[in-house]
Short mmCIF file of C-alpha atoms and ligand atoms in Angstrom, two decimals:
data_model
loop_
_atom_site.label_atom_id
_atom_site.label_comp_id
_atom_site.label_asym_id
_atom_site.label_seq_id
_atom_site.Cartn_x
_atom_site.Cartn_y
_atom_site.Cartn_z
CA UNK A 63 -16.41 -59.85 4.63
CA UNK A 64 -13.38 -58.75 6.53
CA UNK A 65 -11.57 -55.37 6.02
CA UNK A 66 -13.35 -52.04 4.80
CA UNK A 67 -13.46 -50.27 1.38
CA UNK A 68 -13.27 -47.25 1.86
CA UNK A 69 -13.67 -44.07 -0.85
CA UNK A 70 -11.28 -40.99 0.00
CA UNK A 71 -10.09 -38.29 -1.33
CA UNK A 72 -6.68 -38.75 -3.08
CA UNK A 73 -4.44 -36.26 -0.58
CA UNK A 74 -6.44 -38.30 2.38
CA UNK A 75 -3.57 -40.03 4.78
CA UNK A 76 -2.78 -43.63 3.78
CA UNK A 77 -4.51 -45.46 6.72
CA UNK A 78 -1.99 -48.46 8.03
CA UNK A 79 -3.58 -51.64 6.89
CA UNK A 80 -4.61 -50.52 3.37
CA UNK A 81 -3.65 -53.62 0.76
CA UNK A 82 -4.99 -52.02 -2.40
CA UNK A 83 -5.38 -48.50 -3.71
CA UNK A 84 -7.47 -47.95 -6.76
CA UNK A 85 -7.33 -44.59 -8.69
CA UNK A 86 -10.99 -43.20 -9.33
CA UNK A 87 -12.25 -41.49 -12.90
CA UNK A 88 -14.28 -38.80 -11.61
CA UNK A 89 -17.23 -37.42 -14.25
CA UNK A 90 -16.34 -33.89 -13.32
CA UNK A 91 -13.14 -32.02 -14.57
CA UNK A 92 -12.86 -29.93 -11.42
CA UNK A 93 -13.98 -32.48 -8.53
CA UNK A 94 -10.92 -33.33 -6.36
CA UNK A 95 -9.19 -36.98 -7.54
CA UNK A 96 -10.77 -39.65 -5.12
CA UNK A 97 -9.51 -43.69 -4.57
CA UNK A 98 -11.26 -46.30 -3.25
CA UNK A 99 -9.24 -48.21 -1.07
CA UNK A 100 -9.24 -51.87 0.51
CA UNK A 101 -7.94 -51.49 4.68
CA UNK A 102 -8.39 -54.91 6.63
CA UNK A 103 -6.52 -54.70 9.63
CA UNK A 104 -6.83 -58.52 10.47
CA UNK A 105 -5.46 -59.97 6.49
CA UNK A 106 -8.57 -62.01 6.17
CA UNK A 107 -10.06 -60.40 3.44
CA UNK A 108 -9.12 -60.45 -0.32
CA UNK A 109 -9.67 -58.98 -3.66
CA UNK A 110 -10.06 -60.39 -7.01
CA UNK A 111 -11.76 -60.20 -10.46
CA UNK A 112 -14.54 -62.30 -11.29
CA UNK A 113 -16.66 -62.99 -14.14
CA UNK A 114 -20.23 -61.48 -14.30
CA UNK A 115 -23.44 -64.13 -14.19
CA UNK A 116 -26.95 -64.12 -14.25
CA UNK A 117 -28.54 -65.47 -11.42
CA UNK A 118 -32.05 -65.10 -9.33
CA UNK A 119 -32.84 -62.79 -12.36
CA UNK A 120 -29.95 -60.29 -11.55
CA UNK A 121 -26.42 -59.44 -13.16
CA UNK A 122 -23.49 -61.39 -9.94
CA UNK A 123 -19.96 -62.44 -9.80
CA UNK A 124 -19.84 -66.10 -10.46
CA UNK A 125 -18.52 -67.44 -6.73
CA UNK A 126 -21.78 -65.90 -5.88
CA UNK A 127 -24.10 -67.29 -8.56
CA UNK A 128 -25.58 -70.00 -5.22
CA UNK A 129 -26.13 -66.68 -3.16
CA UNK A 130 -29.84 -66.01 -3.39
CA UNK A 131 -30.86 -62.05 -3.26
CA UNK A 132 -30.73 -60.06 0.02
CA UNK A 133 -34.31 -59.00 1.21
CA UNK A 134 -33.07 -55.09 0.12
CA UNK A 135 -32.09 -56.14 -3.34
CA UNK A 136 -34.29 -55.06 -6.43
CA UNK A 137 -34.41 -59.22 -7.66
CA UNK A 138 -35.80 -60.03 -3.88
CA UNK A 139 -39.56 -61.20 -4.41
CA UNK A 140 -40.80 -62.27 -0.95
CA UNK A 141 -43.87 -63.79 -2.83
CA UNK A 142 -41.34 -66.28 -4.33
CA UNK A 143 -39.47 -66.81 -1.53
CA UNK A 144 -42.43 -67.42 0.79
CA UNK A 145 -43.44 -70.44 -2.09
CA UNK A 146 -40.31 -72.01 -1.42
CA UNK A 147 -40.07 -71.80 2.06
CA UNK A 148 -43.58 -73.01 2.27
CA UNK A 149 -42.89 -76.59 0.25
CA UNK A 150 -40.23 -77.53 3.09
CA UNK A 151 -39.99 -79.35 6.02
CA UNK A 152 -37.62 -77.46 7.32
CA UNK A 153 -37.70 -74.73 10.09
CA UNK A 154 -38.47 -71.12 9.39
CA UNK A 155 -35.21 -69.89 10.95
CA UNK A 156 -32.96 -72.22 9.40
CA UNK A 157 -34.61 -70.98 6.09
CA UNK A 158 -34.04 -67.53 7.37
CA UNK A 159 -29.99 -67.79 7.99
CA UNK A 160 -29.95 -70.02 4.48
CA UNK A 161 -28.22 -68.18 1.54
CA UNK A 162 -29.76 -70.19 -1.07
CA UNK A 163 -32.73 -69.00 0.51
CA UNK A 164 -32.11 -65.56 1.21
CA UNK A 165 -29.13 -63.89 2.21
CA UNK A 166 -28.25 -61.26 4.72
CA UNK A 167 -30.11 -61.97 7.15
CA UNK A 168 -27.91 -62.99 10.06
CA UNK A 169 -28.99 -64.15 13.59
CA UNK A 170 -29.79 -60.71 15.09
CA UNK A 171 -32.17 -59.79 12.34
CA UNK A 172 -33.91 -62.88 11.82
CA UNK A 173 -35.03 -62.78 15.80
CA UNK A 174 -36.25 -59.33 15.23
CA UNK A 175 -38.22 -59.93 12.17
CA UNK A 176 -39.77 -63.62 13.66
CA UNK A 177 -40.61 -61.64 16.57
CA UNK A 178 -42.18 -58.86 14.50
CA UNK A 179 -44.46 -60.89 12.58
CA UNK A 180 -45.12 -63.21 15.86
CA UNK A 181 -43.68 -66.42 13.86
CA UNK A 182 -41.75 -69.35 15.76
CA UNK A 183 -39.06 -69.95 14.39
CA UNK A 184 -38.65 -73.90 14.64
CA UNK A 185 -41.88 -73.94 12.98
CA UNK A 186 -41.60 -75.96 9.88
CA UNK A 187 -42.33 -74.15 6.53
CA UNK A 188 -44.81 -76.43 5.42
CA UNK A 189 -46.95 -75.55 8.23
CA UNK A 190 -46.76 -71.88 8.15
CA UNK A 191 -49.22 -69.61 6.00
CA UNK A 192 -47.93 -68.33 2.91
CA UNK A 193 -49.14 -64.53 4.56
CA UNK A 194 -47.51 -65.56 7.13
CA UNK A 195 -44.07 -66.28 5.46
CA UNK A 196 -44.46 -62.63 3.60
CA UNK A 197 -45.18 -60.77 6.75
CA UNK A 198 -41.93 -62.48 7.89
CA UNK A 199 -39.57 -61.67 4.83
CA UNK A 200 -41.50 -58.02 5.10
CA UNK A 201 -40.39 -57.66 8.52
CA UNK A 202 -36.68 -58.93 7.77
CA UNK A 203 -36.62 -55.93 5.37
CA UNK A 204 -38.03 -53.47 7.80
CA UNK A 205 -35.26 -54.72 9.78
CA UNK A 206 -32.73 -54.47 8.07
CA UNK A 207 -33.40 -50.83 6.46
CA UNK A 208 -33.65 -49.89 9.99
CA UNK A 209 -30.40 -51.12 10.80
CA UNK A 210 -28.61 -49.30 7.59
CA UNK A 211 -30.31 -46.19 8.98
CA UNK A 212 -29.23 -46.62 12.08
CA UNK A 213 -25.25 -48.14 11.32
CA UNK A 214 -25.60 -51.66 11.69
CA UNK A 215 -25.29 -53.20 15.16
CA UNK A 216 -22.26 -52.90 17.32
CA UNK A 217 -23.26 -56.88 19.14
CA UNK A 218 -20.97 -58.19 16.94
CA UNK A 219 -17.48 -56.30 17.47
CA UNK A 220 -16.64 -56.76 13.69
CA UNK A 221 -19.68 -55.03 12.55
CA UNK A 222 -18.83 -51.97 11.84
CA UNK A 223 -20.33 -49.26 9.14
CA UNK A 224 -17.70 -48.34 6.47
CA UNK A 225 -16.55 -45.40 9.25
CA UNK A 226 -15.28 -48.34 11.35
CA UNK A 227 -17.51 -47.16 13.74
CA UNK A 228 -20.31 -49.49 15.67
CA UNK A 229 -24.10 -48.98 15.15
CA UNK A 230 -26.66 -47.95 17.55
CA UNK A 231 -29.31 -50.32 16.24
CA UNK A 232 -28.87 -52.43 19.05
CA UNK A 233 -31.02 -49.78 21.17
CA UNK A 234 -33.92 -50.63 19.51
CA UNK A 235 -33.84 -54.28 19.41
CA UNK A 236 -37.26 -56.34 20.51
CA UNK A 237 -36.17 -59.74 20.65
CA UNK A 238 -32.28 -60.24 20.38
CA UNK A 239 -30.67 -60.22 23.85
CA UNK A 240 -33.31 -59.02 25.39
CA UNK A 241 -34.26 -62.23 27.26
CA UNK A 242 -35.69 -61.61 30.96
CA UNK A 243 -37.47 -58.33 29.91
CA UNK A 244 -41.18 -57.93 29.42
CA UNK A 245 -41.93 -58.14 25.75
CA UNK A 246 -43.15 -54.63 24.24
CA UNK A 247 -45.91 -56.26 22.50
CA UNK A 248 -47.69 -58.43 25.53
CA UNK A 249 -45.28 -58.06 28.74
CA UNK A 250 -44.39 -62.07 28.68
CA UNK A 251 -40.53 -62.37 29.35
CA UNK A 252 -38.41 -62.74 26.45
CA UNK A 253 -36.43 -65.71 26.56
CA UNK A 254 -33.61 -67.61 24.73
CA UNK A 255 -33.04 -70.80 23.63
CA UNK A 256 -30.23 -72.53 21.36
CA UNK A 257 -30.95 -73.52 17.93
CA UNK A 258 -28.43 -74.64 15.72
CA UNK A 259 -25.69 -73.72 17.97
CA UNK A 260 -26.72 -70.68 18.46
CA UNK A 261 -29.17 -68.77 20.89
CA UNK A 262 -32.65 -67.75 19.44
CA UNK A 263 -34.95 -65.00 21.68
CA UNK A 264 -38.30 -64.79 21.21
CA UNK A 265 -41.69 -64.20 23.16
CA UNK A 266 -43.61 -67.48 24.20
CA UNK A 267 -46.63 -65.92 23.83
CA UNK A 268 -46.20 -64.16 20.82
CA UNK A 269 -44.44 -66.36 18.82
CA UNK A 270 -46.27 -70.01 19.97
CA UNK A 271 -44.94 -73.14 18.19
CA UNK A 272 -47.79 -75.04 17.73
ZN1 ZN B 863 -45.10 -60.98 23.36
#
């Protein structure tokens, strides 16, 4: 998504670059009026009214429908998931950054959590343990709630918490970027490779493909 939604109070200043100001119904007589308001700086984003679906067992906008849960959703089952995963030919991390897989889980996060649970991540699906598969989409979680604690990551300049400030998970990253250091698990240097045009980091030793 580009641009921020952001909830203020009604008296707050306009900001600049906000493209759509929504009045808010309060439930309490005396609490001060509030708006939510839609600020994108860069014109990328947009706004609209969609119909609600049911998909992956939970209520979605239609343009989503395709757009399997997030590991932090309530319809997430990482049992299910792991099933799927495991009847493909296809390698864990492409699975991983695959949003009719499972969604949200970008590049940064799906180092950390195939480092975490010491999985390759060109490994094929088929060949992986079902365990195996749920320790990974358990890690991605732990991940990610860590990362909402902590504001997101501030790698990515555009990633920024609804503040428009950047995160500080970045501190406590194992994997991402942090090839040429000793791995915290076994002291084996971290290193990077590409991987669908990208760069994937991960410990040799840790993570062996098999
Ligand atoms: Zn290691």
């Amino acid at each position: 998504m580009s641009g921020q939604v952001l909830v203020e109070a009604a008296d707050a200043p306009m900001e600049k670059h906000a493209h759509a100001v929504f009045d808010l119904d309060g439930d309490a007589s005396d609490a001060a009026p509030m708006q939510m308001r839609f600020v994108d700086q860069r014109t990328f984003g947009g706004l609209y009214l969609d119909e609600l679906t049911v998909a992956h067992g939970r209520e979605v906008p239609s343009t989503i429908a395709h757009i399997a849960p997030d590991p932090l959703e309530d319809a997430f089952d990482a049992e299910a998931v792991a099933r799927l995963m495991r009847r493909k030919d296809v390698a864990v991390k492409r699975m991983l950054l695959d949003q009719g897989v499972v969604s949200g889980i970008g590049n940064i996060y799906a180092d950390e959590a195939l480092w975490r649970s010491g999985v390759h991540g060109r490994r094929l699906g088929s060949k992986v343990t079902k365990r195996q598969l749920v320790d990974l989409l358990t890690a991605a979680q732990d991940v990610m709630r860590e990362a909402l604690a902590q504001g997101g990551t501030s790698f990515d300049a555009l990633y920024v918490n609804v503040n428009g400030a950047s995160g500080y998970f970045d501190r406590s990253l194992d994997a991402y970027g942090q090839q040429g250091k000793p791995c915290r698990r076994c002291g084996t240097l971290i290193v990077r490779e590409q991987f669908m045009n990208r760069s994937s980091h991960l410990c040799p030793r840790c993570q062996r493909r098999r």
